[in-house]
Short mmCIF file of C-alpha atoms in Angstrom, two decimals:
data_model
loop_
_atom_site.label_atom_id
_atom_site.label_comp_id
_atom_site.label_asym_id
_atom_site.label_seq_id
_atom_site.Cartn_x
_atom_site.Cartn_y
_atom_site.Cartn_z
CA MET A 1 0.00 0.00 0.00
CA MET A 2 1.49 3.34 -1.06
CA ARG A 3 1.89 5.92 1.69
CA ILE A 4 1.38 9.54 0.63
CA ALA A 5 2.27 12.62 2.66
CA TRP A 6 -0.16 15.32 1.51
CA LEU A 7 0.83 18.93 2.23
CA GLY A 8 -2.31 21.00 1.95
CA LYS A 9 -4.83 23.28 3.64
CA LYS A 10 -7.82 22.67 5.87
CA SER A 11 -8.53 26.32 6.70
CA PRO A 12 -9.43 29.04 5.94
CA PHE A 13 -11.82 27.71 3.32
CA CYS A 14 -10.78 28.07 -0.33
CA GLY A 15 -10.51 26.00 -3.50
CA ASN A 16 -7.27 24.46 -2.27
CA VAL A 17 -9.10 23.13 0.79
CA SER A 18 -11.86 21.53 -1.32
CA TYR A 19 -9.32 20.04 -3.72
CA GLY A 20 -7.23 18.52 -0.94
CA LEU A 21 -10.12 17.03 1.01
CA ALA A 22 -11.84 15.61 -2.09
CA THR A 23 -8.66 14.14 -3.56
CA THR A 24 -7.37 12.58 -0.34
CA THR A 25 -10.80 11.06 0.32
CA ALA A 26 -10.78 9.50 -3.15
CA LEU A 27 -7.24 8.20 -2.63
CA LYS A 28 -8.21 6.61 0.70
CA ASP A 29 -11.20 4.95 -0.99
CA ARG A 30 -8.71 3.42 -3.45
CA GLY A 31 -6.62 1.97 -0.66
CA TYR A 32 -3.84 4.55 -0.33
CA SER A 33 -2.54 5.58 3.10
CA ILE A 34 -2.70 9.37 3.54
CA ASN A 35 -0.93 11.56 6.08
CA PHE A 36 -2.36 15.08 5.83
CA ILE A 37 0.19 17.76 6.77
CA HIS A 38 -1.14 21.29 7.24
CA PHE A 39 -0.77 24.46 9.28
CA ASP A 40 -2.96 24.32 12.36
CA THR A 41 -3.51 26.69 15.28
CA PRO A 42 -1.42 26.14 18.41
CA ALA A 43 -4.68 26.07 20.39
CA ALA A 44 -6.01 23.22 18.27
CA GLN A 45 -2.75 21.34 18.65
CA LEU A 46 -2.87 21.78 22.43
CA GLY A 47 -6.48 20.63 22.52
CA ARG A 48 -5.67 17.45 20.65
CA LEU A 49 -2.70 16.70 22.89
CA MET A 50 -4.78 17.30 26.02
CA ARG A 51 -7.56 15.00 24.79
CA LEU A 52 -5.01 12.30 24.02
CA GLU A 53 -3.32 12.78 27.39
CA GLU A 54 -6.62 12.47 29.24
CA SER A 55 -7.29 9.11 27.58
CA SER A 56 -3.68 7.86 27.64
CA GLU A 57 -4.40 4.98 30.03
CA VAL A 58 -7.17 3.65 27.82
CA LEU A 59 -5.04 4.02 24.71
CA GLU A 60 -2.11 2.20 26.29
CA GLU A 61 -4.43 -0.69 27.11
CA LEU A 62 -5.39 -0.81 23.41
CA GLY A 63 -1.79 -1.42 22.43
CA GLY A 64 -0.46 1.86 21.08
CA LEU A 65 -3.61 3.19 19.47
CA ARG A 66 -2.49 6.66 20.52
CA ALA A 67 0.27 6.65 17.89
CA GLN A 68 -2.15 5.38 15.26
CA LEU A 69 -4.69 8.09 16.02
CA ASP A 70 -2.08 10.81 15.88
CA GLU A 71 -0.45 9.51 12.70
CA PRO A 72 -2.91 10.44 9.91
CA GLU A 73 -2.65 14.19 10.48
CA VAL A 74 0.38 16.40 11.16
CA ALA A 75 0.01 20.02 12.32
CA LEU A 76 2.73 22.58 11.58
CA SER A 77 2.97 25.77 13.63
CA TYR A 78 2.52 29.18 12.02
CA LEU A 79 2.61 32.90 12.75
CA MET A 80 -0.10 34.10 10.35
CA LYS A 81 -2.57 32.31 8.09
CA SER A 82 -4.88 33.70 5.41
CA GLN A 83 -6.83 32.37 2.45
CA MET A 84 -3.95 33.23 0.13
CA TYR A 85 -0.78 32.43 2.08
CA THR A 86 0.65 31.28 5.42
CA ILE A 87 3.67 32.58 7.31
CA PRO A 88 5.17 29.59 9.15
CA SER A 89 6.75 29.78 12.58
CA PRO A 90 10.56 29.59 12.80
CA GLY A 91 10.33 25.95 13.85
CA ALA A 92 7.93 24.80 11.13
CA SER A 93 10.69 23.72 8.74
CA ARG A 94 12.18 21.43 11.38
CA GLU A 95 8.70 20.11 12.23
CA LEU A 96 8.13 19.27 8.57
CA ARG A 97 11.45 17.47 8.20
CA GLU A 98 10.96 15.45 11.38
CA SER A 99 7.41 14.54 10.33
CA LEU A 100 8.55 13.25 6.94
CA GLU A 101 11.42 11.33 8.52
CA ARG A 102 8.98 9.71 10.95
CA LEU A 103 6.25 8.98 8.40
CA GLN A 104 8.64 7.70 5.69
CA PRO A 105 6.14 8.22 2.84
CA ASP A 106 6.54 6.73 -0.63
CA LEU A 107 5.47 10.05 -2.16
CA VAL A 108 5.07 13.67 -1.08
CA HIS A 109 2.36 15.80 -2.69
CA ALA A 110 2.08 19.56 -2.12
CA SER A 111 -0.93 21.71 -3.02
CA LEU A 112 0.73 25.01 -3.89
CA THR A 113 0.80 27.78 -2.97
CA LEU A 114 0.98 27.29 0.80
CA SER A 115 3.88 29.11 2.43
CA PRO A 116 7.58 30.00 2.01
CA LEU A 117 8.29 26.37 2.94
CA ASP A 118 7.15 25.52 -0.60
CA PHE A 119 10.59 26.49 -1.89
CA ARG A 120 12.38 24.16 0.54
CA LEU A 121 10.44 21.06 -0.49
CA PRO A 122 12.60 19.98 -3.48
CA GLU A 123 15.81 20.02 -1.45
CA LEU A 124 14.19 18.35 1.55
CA CYS A 125 12.60 15.54 -0.47
CA GLN A 126 15.80 15.00 -2.43
CA GLN A 127 17.70 14.56 0.84
CA LEU A 128 15.08 12.07 2.05
CA GLY A 129 14.98 10.27 -1.31
CA VAL A 130 11.22 10.76 -1.74
CA PRO A 131 9.51 11.69 -5.05
CA LEU A 132 7.81 15.10 -4.94
CA VAL A 133 4.64 16.09 -6.80
CA ALA A 134 2.88 19.46 -6.80
CA THR A 135 -0.53 20.67 -7.83
CA PHE A 136 -0.16 24.35 -8.75
CA HIS A 137 -3.32 26.25 -7.81
CA PRO A 138 -2.73 30.02 -8.29
CA PRO A 139 -5.51 31.79 -10.24
CA PHE A 140 -4.83 31.81 -13.96
CA ASP A 141 -6.56 33.87 -16.64
CA ALA A 142 -4.80 34.21 -19.99
CA SER A 143 -7.11 37.08 -20.99
CA LEU A 144 -6.05 39.42 -18.17
CA ARG A 145 -4.40 42.63 -19.35
CA ASN A 146 -4.45 44.70 -16.17
CA ILE A 147 -2.59 45.00 -12.88
CA THR A 148 -4.00 41.63 -11.79
CA ALA A 149 -2.18 40.03 -14.71
CA GLY A 150 1.09 41.46 -13.40
CA GLY A 151 0.54 39.86 -10.00
CA GLN A 152 -0.41 36.57 -11.62
CA GLN A 153 2.70 36.64 -13.80
CA LEU A 154 4.89 37.41 -10.78
CA ILE A 155 3.64 34.33 -8.91
CA TYR A 156 4.40 32.09 -11.88
CA GLN A 157 7.85 33.61 -12.34
CA LEU A 158 8.57 33.29 -8.62
CA TYR A 159 7.58 29.63 -8.40
CA ALA A 160 8.86 28.34 -11.76
CA PRO A 161 12.53 27.79 -10.70
CA SER A 162 11.37 25.74 -7.71
CA LEU A 163 8.73 23.83 -9.69
CA ALA A 164 11.44 22.85 -12.17
CA LYS A 165 12.96 20.72 -9.39
CA PHE A 166 9.74 18.77 -8.69
CA ASP A 167 9.30 15.29 -10.16
CA ARG A 168 5.82 16.17 -11.46
CA VAL A 169 3.72 19.34 -11.54
CA ILE A 170 -0.05 19.09 -12.01
CA VAL A 171 -1.86 22.04 -13.61
CA PHE A 172 -5.42 22.45 -14.82
CA SER A 173 -5.02 23.59 -18.43
CA GLU A 174 -2.67 23.43 -21.41
CA LEU A 175 -2.28 27.22 -21.21
CA GLN A 176 -0.92 26.96 -17.68
CA ALA A 177 1.45 24.22 -18.78
CA ASP A 178 2.68 26.36 -21.68
CA VAL A 179 3.39 29.29 -19.34
CA LEU A 180 5.40 27.14 -16.94
CA ALA A 181 7.26 25.46 -19.80
CA ARG A 182 8.33 28.86 -21.11
CA LEU A 183 9.56 29.69 -17.60
CA GLY A 184 11.82 26.64 -17.47
CA VAL A 185 9.70 23.74 -16.15
CA LYS A 186 10.38 20.65 -18.30
CA GLU A 187 7.37 19.62 -20.38
CA ARG A 188 7.82 15.95 -19.43
CA CYS A 189 7.33 16.96 -15.78
CA LEU A 190 4.02 18.76 -16.46
CA ALA A 191 0.73 16.90 -16.18
CA VAL A 192 -2.54 18.55 -17.24
CA ILE A 193 -5.49 17.26 -15.22
CA PRO A 194 -8.54 19.52 -15.80
CA ASN A 195 -11.02 20.16 -13.02
CA GLY A 196 -14.06 17.93 -13.16
CA VAL A 197 -17.04 16.69 -11.17
CA ASP A 198 -18.02 13.34 -9.71
CA PRO A 199 -20.79 12.03 -12.02
CA ASN A 200 -22.09 9.83 -9.21
CA LYS A 201 -22.91 12.96 -7.20
CA TRP A 202 -23.69 15.43 -9.98
CA CYS A 203 -26.24 13.93 -12.35
CA PRO A 204 -29.87 14.55 -13.42
CA GLY A 205 -32.45 13.14 -11.08
CA PRO A 206 -35.53 13.85 -8.96
CA SER A 207 -35.34 17.07 -6.97
CA HIS A 208 -37.53 18.98 -4.56
CA LEU A 209 -36.14 22.30 -5.82
CA ALA A 210 -38.73 22.63 -8.58
CA GLY A 211 -41.43 22.93 -5.94
CA HIS A 212 -39.24 25.08 -3.72
CA PHE A 213 -38.88 27.68 -6.47
CA SER A 214 -42.51 27.45 -7.63
CA GLY A 215 -41.69 25.87 -10.97
CA ARG A 216 -39.34 28.63 -12.11
CA ARG A 217 -36.37 27.67 -14.27
CA VAL A 218 -33.27 27.51 -12.06
CA PHE A 219 -29.88 28.87 -13.10
CA LEU A 220 -27.14 27.71 -10.74
CA TYR A 221 -23.77 29.13 -9.75
CA MET A 222 -21.79 26.95 -7.37
CA GLY A 223 -18.32 27.92 -6.18
CA ARG A 224 -16.29 30.40 -4.19
CA LEU A 225 -17.41 34.02 -4.23
CA ALA A 226 -14.02 35.49 -5.12
CA THR A 227 -12.76 38.00 -7.67
CA GLU A 228 -11.23 35.43 -10.02
CA LYS A 229 -14.59 33.65 -10.39
CA ASN A 230 -16.20 36.66 -12.15
CA VAL A 231 -19.44 36.29 -10.18
CA GLU A 232 -20.03 40.04 -10.38
CA ALA A 233 -20.08 39.82 -14.19
CA LEU A 234 -22.67 37.04 -13.94
CA LEU A 235 -24.87 39.13 -11.64
CA LYS A 236 -24.62 42.21 -13.87
CA ALA A 237 -25.60 40.12 -16.89
CA TRP A 238 -28.53 38.67 -14.94
CA ARG A 239 -29.78 42.16 -14.10
CA LEU A 240 -29.35 43.24 -17.71
CA VAL A 241 -31.26 40.31 -19.21
CA GLN A 242 -33.87 39.92 -16.42
CA PRO A 243 -35.19 36.56 -17.71
CA GLU A 244 -38.85 35.99 -16.90
CA GLY A 245 -39.86 32.95 -14.90
CA CYS A 246 -36.27 32.25 -13.85
CA VAL A 247 -34.26 32.33 -10.64
CA LEU A 248 -30.50 32.49 -10.11
CA VAL A 249 -29.31 30.38 -7.18
CA VAL A 250 -25.85 31.25 -5.84
CA VAL A 251 -24.37 28.40 -3.82
CA GLY A 252 -21.09 29.05 -2.01
CA ASP A 253 -19.28 31.50 0.20
CA GLY A 254 -16.21 33.68 0.02
CA PRO A 255 -14.72 37.12 0.64
CA LEU A 256 -17.10 38.88 -1.79
CA ARG A 257 -20.36 37.43 -0.53
CA SER A 258 -21.50 40.33 1.66
CA THR A 259 -20.62 42.94 -0.98
CA LEU A 260 -22.27 41.07 -3.86
CA GLN A 261 -25.35 40.16 -1.86
CA ALA A 262 -25.87 43.75 -0.73
CA SER A 263 -25.77 45.09 -4.29
CA HIS A 264 -27.48 42.22 -6.12
CA ASP A 265 -30.23 41.05 -3.81
CA GLY A 266 -33.76 40.49 -5.06
CA PRO A 267 -36.59 37.96 -5.48
CA ASP A 268 -34.95 36.38 -8.54
CA VAL A 269 -31.53 35.88 -6.88
CA VAL A 270 -31.26 33.35 -4.05
CA TRP A 271 -28.14 33.38 -1.86
CA TRP A 272 -28.01 29.77 -0.74
CA GLY A 273 -24.74 29.94 1.21
CA TYR A 274 -22.15 27.24 1.68
CA GLU A 275 -23.26 23.69 0.90
CA PRO A 276 -20.96 20.99 2.37
#
């Protein structure tokens, strides 16, 4: 059974979080052993340790279950964490190395971008003799011609030299792969795996929503409410067209929700919120 150390995010909520949780769940269902490594709050770490300490006698009677319970997830300390980036604590690099040495995974996967530790991963994994794979998540829009495009380009230029040292780099489109190839990442190391949906969960079928919306035709947006998703453009188009007998259902949450909801609220727009 292959053991995978997965460096990712569990909070604050963003696309990287969804990607990591969905992919690791699917890998576990296929029989892979997953150790999820992420930045967690010191308070949460302390709480886990206290709960384990309180039940130590019981766990010892169960023959070392304590180590098994603590093994699947590894928490790294940090100074600051946001949706975009995390500033690790001075000891986080050592914590990461010691965790990988203890876990001895067959493969390390990193969902980038996470933190400045991203740039240390190639050297660390090379020293440990472990293959390293990345999924590169930064927003990408080839049509951008404004200041946002400059920031996007900077991220790709900043990460390309490090990504060139990874064994594989997963991106979501051929355009992304072309950009990284031009910046020095070998084409043979790039793997394009487009985003998709699980057809077992997302398929036509009976629904109570038709009655809930009084038979109106439902248009659905599902995703994060963030600038790169262009939800504001969708809402402006909806107001411009004003289709009769229709309702727009916005499912999801994000930094723009309160602003968008305040300026685009009405009987034909339903703000559903986050749907787990």
